[in-house]
Amino acid sequence: MTGDLFTGLARDPSMETLTEGALLLRAFVDEDEAIRLMAAIDTVLEASPLRHMQTPGGFRMSVAMSNCGRYGWVTDRRGYRYQSRDPLVERDWPAMPSLFAALAGRAAAAAGFAGFDPDACLINRYEPAARMSLHQDKNELDMTQPIVSVSLGLPATFLFGGMARTDKPQRMRLESGDVVVWGGPARLAFHGIDPLREGEHALTGRCRYNLTFRRAR
Ligand code: MD3
Ligand code: FE
């Protein structure tokens, strides 16, 4: 099957530079690949289920998370970090599906980051009202490595700030199949997600998934 699950029409892929180092690849993932990605996500989540982690300040995150790959990003009262073990099931995180690694490599290469070899993939699930406040991703060792993000399911309003928390963020819509590669000067930009609006998507139901591929170590 090809094309959008609702309309049967495929969105046209396009590339847009958001700011130096940040490349938005609209509809980089087509519906067939999106279906295969969701199946792989489900398999990962059977081994390492989604959970609402605690921030160091003691708040429960509204986004439910899991990971795959050599390392996973976690937060609890002790802080933010990457670790090879899933603290919920007390086993290593599931391996990164080859489909995931291939997609991340293809997207990074399209953005000029040849040889991107992620060792961590954070899986975020947003239900209506879930959000992520402005933050920087700075728990990774090598900031010359990009982060590749993949959106699936319900659309979200992405907040794209500057290098200072107080810079007024731009808002843009991320839709299912959109991929963004964040490297170079954009790597340490502040970013977040507005509260997810109610909706229903043929691929994911009442939620949005976001995959972020990272080189943690
Ligand atoms: C800009 N996730 O998991 S993806 C995160 O949609 C995270 O779940 C959001 O922020 C989400 O840390 C946003 C877009 C994104 C990801 C990483 C970035 C933008 C970024 C790293 C640096 C700059
Ligand atoms: Fe982030």
PDB file of C-alpha atoms and ligand atoms in Angstrom:
ATOM      1  CA  MET A   1       0.000   0.000   0.000  1.00  0.00           C
ATOM      2  CA  THR A   2       1.211   3.498  -0.761  1.00  0.00           C
ATOM      3  CA  GLY A   3      -0.031   6.919   0.229  1.00  0.00           C
ATOM      4  CA  ASP A   4      -1.611   8.432   3.276  1.00  0.00           C
ATOM      5  CA  LEU A   5      -3.685   6.023   5.334  1.00  0.00           C
ATOM      6  CA  PHE A   6      -6.675   8.397   5.293  1.00  0.00           C
ATOM      7  CA  THR A   7      -6.595   9.950   1.814  1.00  0.00           C
ATOM      8  CA  GLY A   8      -4.540   7.475  -0.214  1.00  0.00           C
ATOM      9  CA  LEU A   9      -2.414  10.430  -1.342  1.00  0.00           C
ATOM     10  CA  ALA A  10       1.285  10.538  -0.601  1.00  0.00           C
ATOM     11  CA  ARG A  11       2.803  13.794   0.663  1.00  0.00           C
ATOM     12  CA  ASP A  12       5.662  15.020  -1.458  1.00  0.00           C
ATOM     13  CA  PRO A  13       9.052  14.812   0.195  1.00  0.00           C
ATOM     14  CA  SER A  14      10.854  18.135   0.596  1.00  0.00           C
ATOM     15  CA  MET A  15      13.891  19.568   2.392  1.00  0.00           C
ATOM     16  CA  GLU A  16      14.047  22.844   4.260  1.00  0.00           C
ATOM     17  CA  THR A  17      16.812  24.404   6.331  1.00  0.00           C
ATOM     18  CA  LEU A  18      15.347  25.654   9.639  1.00  0.00           C
ATOM     19  CA  THR A  19      18.542  27.270  10.815  1.00  0.00           C
ATOM     20  CA  GLU A  20      22.203  26.552  10.179  1.00  0.00           C
ATOM     21  CA  GLY A  21      22.673  22.846  10.962  1.00  0.00           C
ATOM     22  CA  ALA A  22      18.963  21.925  11.209  1.00  0.00           C
ATOM     23  CA  LEU A  23      17.399  20.268   8.176  1.00  0.00           C
ATOM     24  CA  LEU A  24      13.699  19.420   8.036  1.00  0.00           C
ATOM     25  CA  LEU A  25      12.957  16.488   5.711  1.00  0.00           C
ATOM     26  CA  ARG A  26       9.202  16.520   5.222  1.00  0.00           C
ATOM     27  CA  ALA A  27       7.607  13.158   4.388  1.00  0.00           C
ATOM     28  CA  PHE A  28      11.045  11.509   4.422  1.00  0.00           C
ATOM     29  CA  VAL A  29       9.321   8.377   5.767  1.00  0.00           C
ATOM     30  CA  ASP A  30       6.544   7.084   3.508  1.00  0.00           C
ATOM     31  CA  GLU A  31       3.482   5.219   4.762  1.00  0.00           C
ATOM     32  CA  ASP A  32       4.922   1.770   4.060  1.00  0.00           C
ATOM     33  CA  GLU A  33       8.058   2.507   6.046  1.00  0.00           C
ATOM     34  CA  ALA A  34       5.967   4.141   8.792  1.00  0.00           C
ATOM     35  CA  ILE A  35       3.970   0.930   9.177  1.00  0.00           C
ATOM     36  CA  ARG A  36       7.171  -1.115   9.417  1.00  0.00           C
ATOM     37  CA  LEU A  37       8.607   1.354  11.959  1.00  0.00           C
ATOM     38  CA  MET A  38       5.473   1.079  14.125  1.00  0.00           C
ATOM     39  CA  ALA A  39       5.693  -2.724  14.061  1.00  0.00           C
ATOM     40  CA  ALA A  40       9.339  -2.511  15.154  1.00  0.00           C
ATOM     41  CA  ILE A  41       8.413  -0.015  17.892  1.00  0.00           C
ATOM     42  CA  ASP A  42       5.776  -2.452  19.192  1.00  0.00           C
ATOM     43  CA  THR A  43       8.385  -5.236  19.313  1.00  0.00           C
ATOM     44  CA  VAL A  44      10.829  -3.032  21.256  1.00  0.00           C
ATOM     45  CA  LEU A  45       8.066  -2.033  23.672  1.00  0.00           C
ATOM     46  CA  GLU A  46       7.213  -5.663  24.430  1.00  0.00           C
ATOM     47  CA  ALA A  47      10.722  -6.026  25.911  1.00  0.00           C
ATOM     48  CA  SER A  48      11.083  -2.522  27.401  1.00  0.00           C
ATOM     49  CA  PRO A  49       7.623  -1.036  27.981  1.00  0.00           C
ATOM     50  CA  LEU A  50       6.789   2.661  27.904  1.00  0.00           C
ATOM     51  CA  ARG A  51       6.945   4.332  31.292  1.00  0.00           C
ATOM     52  CA  HIS A  52       6.565   7.832  32.746  1.00  0.00           C
ATOM     53  CA  MET A  53       9.956   8.704  34.174  1.00  0.00           C
ATOM     54  CA  GLN A  54      10.572  11.128  37.033  1.00  0.00           C
ATOM     55  CA  THR A  55      12.548  14.320  36.630  1.00  0.00           C
ATOM     56  CA  PRO A  56      15.338  15.039  39.109  1.00  0.00           C
ATOM     57  CA  GLY A  57      12.932  17.560  40.669  1.00  0.00           C
ATOM     58  CA  GLY A  58      10.403  14.789  41.323  1.00  0.00           C
ATOM     59  CA  PHE A  59       7.868  15.513  38.564  1.00  0.00           C
ATOM     60  CA  ARG A  60       6.339  12.718  36.473  1.00  0.00           C
ATOM     61  CA  MET A  61       6.964  13.334  32.763  1.00  0.00           C
ATOM     62  CA  SER A  62       3.762  13.527  30.710  1.00  0.00           C
ATOM     63  CA  VAL A  63       5.569  11.859  27.794  1.00  0.00           C
ATOM     64  CA  ALA A  64       5.919   8.065  28.145  1.00  0.00           C
ATOM     65  CA  MET A  65       9.371   6.794  27.136  1.00  0.00           C
ATOM     66  CA  SER A  66      11.424   3.774  26.321  1.00  0.00           C
ATOM     67  CA  ASN A  67      14.668   3.141  24.422  1.00  0.00           C
ATOM     68  CA  CYS A  68      16.475   0.741  22.185  1.00  0.00           C
ATOM     69  CA  GLY A  69      20.114   0.445  21.207  1.00  0.00           C
ATOM     70  CA  ARG A  70      23.293   0.063  23.241  1.00  0.00           C
ATOM     71  CA  TYR A  71      22.301   2.937  25.559  1.00  0.00           C
ATOM     72  CA  GLY A  72      19.031   4.421  26.727  1.00  0.00           C
ATOM     73  CA  TRP A  73      18.261   7.867  28.085  1.00  0.00           C
ATOM     74  CA  VAL A  74      16.752   7.828  31.569  1.00  0.00           C
ATOM     75  CA  THR A  75      15.779  10.319  34.229  1.00  0.00           C
ATOM     76  CA  ASP A  76      14.979   9.763  37.882  1.00  0.00           C
ATOM     77  CA  ARG A  77      15.606  11.539  41.178  1.00  0.00           C
ATOM     78  CA  ARG A  78      19.354  10.997  40.654  1.00  0.00           C
ATOM     79  CA  GLY A  79      19.449  12.929  37.356  1.00  0.00           C
ATOM     80  CA  TYR A  80      19.494  12.615  33.566  1.00  0.00           C
ATOM     81  CA  ARG A  81      21.858  10.104  31.957  1.00  0.00           C
ATOM     82  CA  TYR A  82      22.395   7.309  29.464  1.00  0.00           C
ATOM     83  CA  GLN A  83      22.736   3.749  30.672  1.00  0.00           C
ATOM     84  CA  SER A  84      22.885   0.330  29.033  1.00  0.00           C
ATOM     85  CA  ARG A  85      20.310  -1.195  31.388  1.00  0.00           C
ATOM     86  CA  ASP A  86      16.572  -0.614  31.432  1.00  0.00           C
ATOM     87  CA  PRO A  87      15.853   0.113  35.119  1.00  0.00           C
ATOM     88  CA  LEU A  88      12.212  -1.014  34.775  1.00  0.00           C
ATOM     89  CA  VAL A  89      12.832  -4.573  33.572  1.00  0.00           C
ATOM     90  CA  GLU A  90      16.444  -4.715  34.859  1.00  0.00           C
ATOM     91  CA  ARG A  91      17.825  -5.928  31.546  1.00  0.00           C
ATOM     92  CA  ASP A  92      19.811  -4.300  28.734  1.00  0.00           C
ATOM     93  CA  TRP A  93      17.707  -2.211  26.349  1.00  0.00           C
ATOM     94  CA  PRO A  94      16.486  -4.096  23.260  1.00  0.00           C
ATOM     95  CA  ALA A  95      18.806  -3.947  20.248  1.00  0.00           C
ATOM     96  CA  MET A  96      18.167  -1.188  17.747  1.00  0.00           C
ATOM     97  CA  PRO A  97      16.128  -2.659  14.869  1.00  0.00           C
ATOM     98  CA  SER A  98      18.152  -2.572  11.628  1.00  0.00           C
ATOM     99  CA  LEU A  99      15.305  -0.611  10.034  1.00  0.00           C
ATOM    100  CA  PHE A 100      15.842   2.157  12.624  1.00  0.00           C
ATOM    101  CA  ALA A 101      19.606   2.376  12.167  1.00  0.00           C
ATOM    102  CA  ALA A 102      19.231   2.409   8.379  1.00  0.00           C
ATOM    103  CA  LEU A 103      16.682   5.244   8.476  1.00  0.00           C
ATOM    104  CA  ALA A 104      18.819   7.320  10.851  1.00  0.00           C
ATOM    105  CA  GLY A 105      21.877   6.837   8.655  1.00  0.00           C
ATOM    106  CA  ARG A 106      19.986   7.742   5.478  1.00  0.00           C
ATOM    107  CA  ALA A 107      18.509  10.904   7.000  1.00  0.00           C
ATOM    108  CA  ALA A 108      21.816  12.051   8.507  1.00  0.00           C
ATOM    109  CA  ALA A 109      23.596  11.470   5.187  1.00  0.00           C
ATOM    110  CA  ALA A 110      20.934  13.520   3.364  1.00  0.00           C
ATOM    111  CA  ALA A 111      21.724  16.357   5.775  1.00  0.00           C
ATOM    112  CA  GLY A 112      25.476  16.103   5.256  1.00  0.00           C
ATOM    113  CA  PHE A 113      26.387  13.913   8.258  1.00  0.00           C
ATOM    114  CA  ALA A 114      27.858  10.848   6.556  1.00  0.00           C
ATOM    115  CA  GLY A 115      28.635   7.870   8.776  1.00  0.00           C
ATOM    116  CA  PHE A 116      26.188   8.682  11.600  1.00  0.00           C
ATOM    117  CA  ASP A 117      26.107   5.568  13.766  1.00  0.00           C
ATOM    118  CA  PRO A 118      23.597   6.035  16.606  1.00  0.00           C
ATOM    119  CA  ASP A 119      24.056   3.962  19.758  1.00  0.00           C
ATOM    120  CA  ALA A 120      20.782   5.127  21.375  1.00  0.00           C
ATOM    121  CA  CYS A 121      17.204   5.613  20.260  1.00  0.00           C
ATOM    122  CA  LEU A 122      14.761   7.287  22.627  1.00  0.00           C
ATOM    123  CA  ILE A 123      11.113   6.438  21.952  1.00  0.00           C
ATOM    124  CA  ASN A 124       8.681   9.143  23.097  1.00  0.00           C
ATOM    125  CA  ARG A 125       4.938   8.617  23.161  1.00  0.00           C
ATOM    126  CA  TYR A 126       2.637  11.645  23.476  1.00  0.00           C
ATOM    127  CA  GLU A 127      -1.011  11.236  24.372  1.00  0.00           C
ATOM    128  CA  PRO A 128      -3.312  14.266  24.256  1.00  0.00           C
ATOM    129  CA  ALA A 129      -2.018  17.021  26.594  1.00  0.00           C
ATOM    130  CA  ALA A 130       1.439  15.477  26.880  1.00  0.00           C
ATOM    131  CA  ARG A 131       4.188  18.020  26.285  1.00  0.00           C
ATOM    132  CA  MET A 132       7.902  18.585  26.559  1.00  0.00           C
ATOM    133  CA  SER A 133       9.098  21.890  27.931  1.00  0.00           C
ATOM    134  CA  LEU A 134      11.999  23.793  26.392  1.00  0.00           C
ATOM    135  CA  HIS A 135      15.295  22.024  26.972  1.00  0.00           C
ATOM    136  CA  GLN A 136      18.669  21.270  25.419  1.00  0.00           C
ATOM    137  CA  ASP A 137      19.919  17.758  24.688  1.00  0.00           C
ATOM    138  CA  LYS A 138      23.325  17.782  26.315  1.00  0.00           C
ATOM    139  CA  ASN A 139      23.800  14.391  27.931  1.00  0.00           C
ATOM    140  CA  GLU A 140      25.680  13.105  24.869  1.00  0.00           C
ATOM    141  CA  LEU A 141      29.473  12.982  24.780  1.00  0.00           C
ATOM    142  CA  ASP A 142      30.236  14.180  21.248  1.00  0.00           C
ATOM    143  CA  MET A 143      28.325  17.304  20.231  1.00  0.00           C
ATOM    144  CA  THR A 144      29.701  17.072  16.664  1.00  0.00           C
ATOM    145  CA  GLN A 145      27.297  14.136  16.178  1.00  0.00           C
ATOM    146  CA  PRO A 146      23.779  15.118  15.070  1.00  0.00           C
ATOM    147  CA  ILE A 147      20.449  13.998  16.497  1.00  0.00           C
ATOM    148  CA  VAL A 148      17.898  12.607  14.046  1.00  0.00           C
ATOM    149  CA  SER A 149      14.223  12.870  15.019  1.00  0.00           C
ATOM    150  CA  VAL A 150      11.347  10.998  13.376  1.00  0.00           C
ATOM    151  CA  SER A 151       7.677  11.884  13.955  1.00  0.00           C
ATOM    152  CA  LEU A 152       4.898   9.291  13.595  1.00  0.00           C
ATOM    153  CA  GLY A 153       1.148   9.597  14.118  1.00  0.00           C
ATOM    154  CA  LEU A 154      -0.678  12.683  15.342  1.00  0.00           C
ATOM    155  CA  PRO A 155       0.843  16.054  14.413  1.00  0.00           C
ATOM    156  CA  ALA A 156       2.564  18.174  17.056  1.00  0.00           C
ATOM    157  CA  THR A 157       3.591  21.783  17.404  1.00  0.00           C
ATOM    158  CA  PHE A 158       7.335  21.863  17.760  1.00  0.00           C
ATOM    159  CA  LEU A 159       8.988  24.759  19.577  1.00  0.00           C
ATOM    160  CA  PHE A 160      12.309  25.753  18.188  1.00  0.00           C
ATOM    161  CA  GLY A 161      14.181  28.228  20.336  1.00  0.00           C
ATOM    162  CA  GLY A 162      17.623  29.719  20.124  1.00  0.00           C
ATOM    163  CA  MET A 163      20.805  29.122  22.045  1.00  0.00           C
ATOM    164  CA  ALA A 164      19.427  30.834  25.170  1.00  0.00           C
ATOM    165  CA  ARG A 165      16.331  29.632  27.042  1.00  0.00           C
ATOM    166  CA  THR A 166      14.923  33.151  26.840  1.00  0.00           C
ATOM    167  CA  ASP A 167      15.110  33.360  22.997  1.00  0.00           C
ATOM    168  CA  LYS A 168      11.547  33.445  21.675  1.00  0.00           C
ATOM    169  CA  PRO A 169      10.834  30.064  20.086  1.00  0.00           C
ATOM    170  CA  GLN A 170       9.494  29.596  16.557  1.00  0.00           C
ATOM    171  CA  ARG A 171       6.593  27.172  16.262  1.00  0.00           C
ATOM    172  CA  MET A 172       6.201  24.647  13.486  1.00  0.00           C
ATOM    173  CA  ARG A 173       4.038  21.649  12.839  1.00  0.00           C
ATOM    174  CA  LEU A 174       5.674  18.223  12.677  1.00  0.00           C
ATOM    175  CA  GLU A 175       3.610  15.584  10.915  1.00  0.00           C
ATOM    176  CA  SER A 176       3.807  11.831  10.560  1.00  0.00           C
ATOM    177  CA  GLY A 177       6.799  10.927   8.396  1.00  0.00           C
ATOM    178  CA  ASP A 178       8.690  14.165   8.987  1.00  0.00           C
ATOM    179  CA  VAL A 179      12.345  13.823   9.951  1.00  0.00           C
ATOM    180  CA  VAL A 180      14.610  16.534  11.346  1.00  0.00           C
ATOM    181  CA  VAL A 181      18.391  16.340  11.537  1.00  0.00           C
ATOM    182  CA  TRP A 182      19.921  18.585  14.204  1.00  0.00           C
ATOM    183  CA  GLY A 183      23.627  19.154  13.926  1.00  0.00           C
ATOM    184  CA  GLY A 184      26.305  21.801  13.863  1.00  0.00           C
ATOM    185  CA  PRO A 185      25.257  25.062  15.506  1.00  0.00           C
ATOM    186  CA  ALA A 186      21.655  23.781  15.948  1.00  0.00           C
ATOM    187  CA  ARG A 187      22.746  20.843  18.066  1.00  0.00           C
ATOM    188  CA  LEU A 188      22.450  22.751  21.342  1.00  0.00           C
ATOM    189  CA  ALA A 189      19.362  24.796  20.483  1.00  0.00           C
ATOM    190  CA  PHE A 190      16.504  24.885  23.000  1.00  0.00           C
ATOM    191  CA  HIS A 191      13.451  22.966  21.811  1.00  0.00           C
ATOM    192  CA  GLY A 192      10.185  21.482  23.046  1.00  0.00           C
ATOM    193  CA  ILE A 193       6.700  20.273  22.120  1.00  0.00           C
ATOM    194  CA  ASP A 194       3.405  22.061  22.865  1.00  0.00           C
ATOM    195  CA  PRO A 195       0.674  20.021  24.590  1.00  0.00           C
ATOM    196  CA  LEU A 196      -0.580  17.438  22.069  1.00  0.00           C
ATOM    197  CA  ARG A 197      -4.036  18.108  20.736  1.00  0.00           C
ATOM    198  CA  GLU A 198      -6.760  15.474  20.674  1.00  0.00           C
ATOM    199  CA  GLY A 199      -7.013  13.499  17.477  1.00  0.00           C
ATOM    200  CA  GLU A 200      -6.997  10.112  15.882  1.00  0.00           C
ATOM    201  CA  HIS A 201      -4.395   8.832  13.433  1.00  0.00           C
ATOM    202  CA  ALA A 202      -4.717   5.699  11.320  1.00  0.00           C
ATOM    203  CA  LEU A 203      -1.148   4.616  12.107  1.00  0.00           C
ATOM    204  CA  THR A 204      -0.956   5.236  15.858  1.00  0.00           C
ATOM    205  CA  GLY A 205      -4.473   5.875  17.156  1.00  0.00           C
ATOM    206  CA  ARG A 206      -4.773   8.635  19.738  1.00  0.00           C
ATOM    207  CA  CYS A 207      -1.075   9.404  20.031  1.00  0.00           C
ATOM    208  CA  ARG A 208       2.169  10.609  18.535  1.00  0.00           C
ATOM    209  CA  TYR A 209       5.473   8.765  18.612  1.00  0.00           C
ATOM    210  CA  ASN A 210       8.816  10.439  18.218  1.00  0.00           C
ATOM    211  CA  LEU A 211      12.067   8.565  17.735  1.00  0.00           C
ATOM    212  CA  THR A 212      15.319  10.398  18.426  1.00  0.00           C
ATOM    213  CA  PHE A 213      18.535   8.772  17.307  1.00  0.00           C
ATOM    214  CA  ARG A 214      21.595   9.763  19.245  1.00  0.00           C
ATOM    215  CA  ARG A 215      25.266   9.034  19.614  1.00  0.00           C
ATOM    216  CA  ALA A 216      25.426   8.886  23.408  1.00  0.00           C
ATOM    217  CA  ARG A 217      29.090   7.812  23.888  1.00  0.00           C
TER     218      ARG A 217
HETATM  219  C1  MD3 B   1      16.836  20.247  18.521  1.00  0.00           C
HETATM  220  N1  MD3 B   1      11.947  15.229  21.637  1.00  0.00           N
HETATM  221  O1  MD3 B   1      13.465  13.575  23.079  1.00  0.00           O
HETATM  222  S1  MD3 B   1      12.149  15.965  18.516  1.00  0.00           S
HETATM  223  C2  MD3 B   1      13.804  14.777  23.034  1.00  0.00           C
HETATM  224  O2  MD3 B   1       9.179  15.445  19.566  1.00  0.00           O
HETATM  225  C3  MD3 B   1      12.958  15.723  22.297  1.00  0.00           C
HETATM  226  O3  MD3 B   1       9.656  14.132  21.199  1.00  0.00           O
HETATM  227  C4  MD3 B   1      10.959  16.038  20.976  1.00  0.00           C
HETATM  228  O4  MD3 B   1      13.212  16.886  22.326  1.00  0.00           O
HETATM  229  C5  MD3 B   1       9.855  15.143  20.527  1.00  0.00           C
HETATM  230  O5  MD3 B   1      14.824  15.226  23.561  1.00  0.00           O
HETATM  231  C6  MD3 B   1      11.512  16.858  19.881  1.00  0.00           C
HETATM  232  C7  MD3 B   1      13.090  17.236  17.776  1.00  0.00           C
HETATM  233  C8  MD3 B   1      14.427  17.486  18.375  1.00  0.00           C
HETATM  234  C9  MD3 B   1      15.150  16.475  18.963  1.00  0.00           C
HETATM  235  C10 MD3 B   1      16.429  16.717  19.412  1.00  0.00           C
HETATM  236  C11 MD3 B   1      17.004  17.969  19.268  1.00  0.00           C
HETATM  237  C12 MD3 B   1      14.986  18.719  18.241  1.00  0.00           C
HETATM  238  C13 MD3 B   1      16.261  18.984  18.675  1.00  0.00           C
HETATM  239  C14 MD3 B   1      18.318  18.241  19.679  1.00  0.00           C
HETATM  240  C15 MD3 B   1      18.869  19.480  19.487  1.00  0.00           C
HETATM  241  C16 MD3 B   1      18.122  20.493  18.906  1.00  0.00           C
HETATM  242 FE    FE B   2      15.246  17.141  23.092  1.00  0.00          FE
END
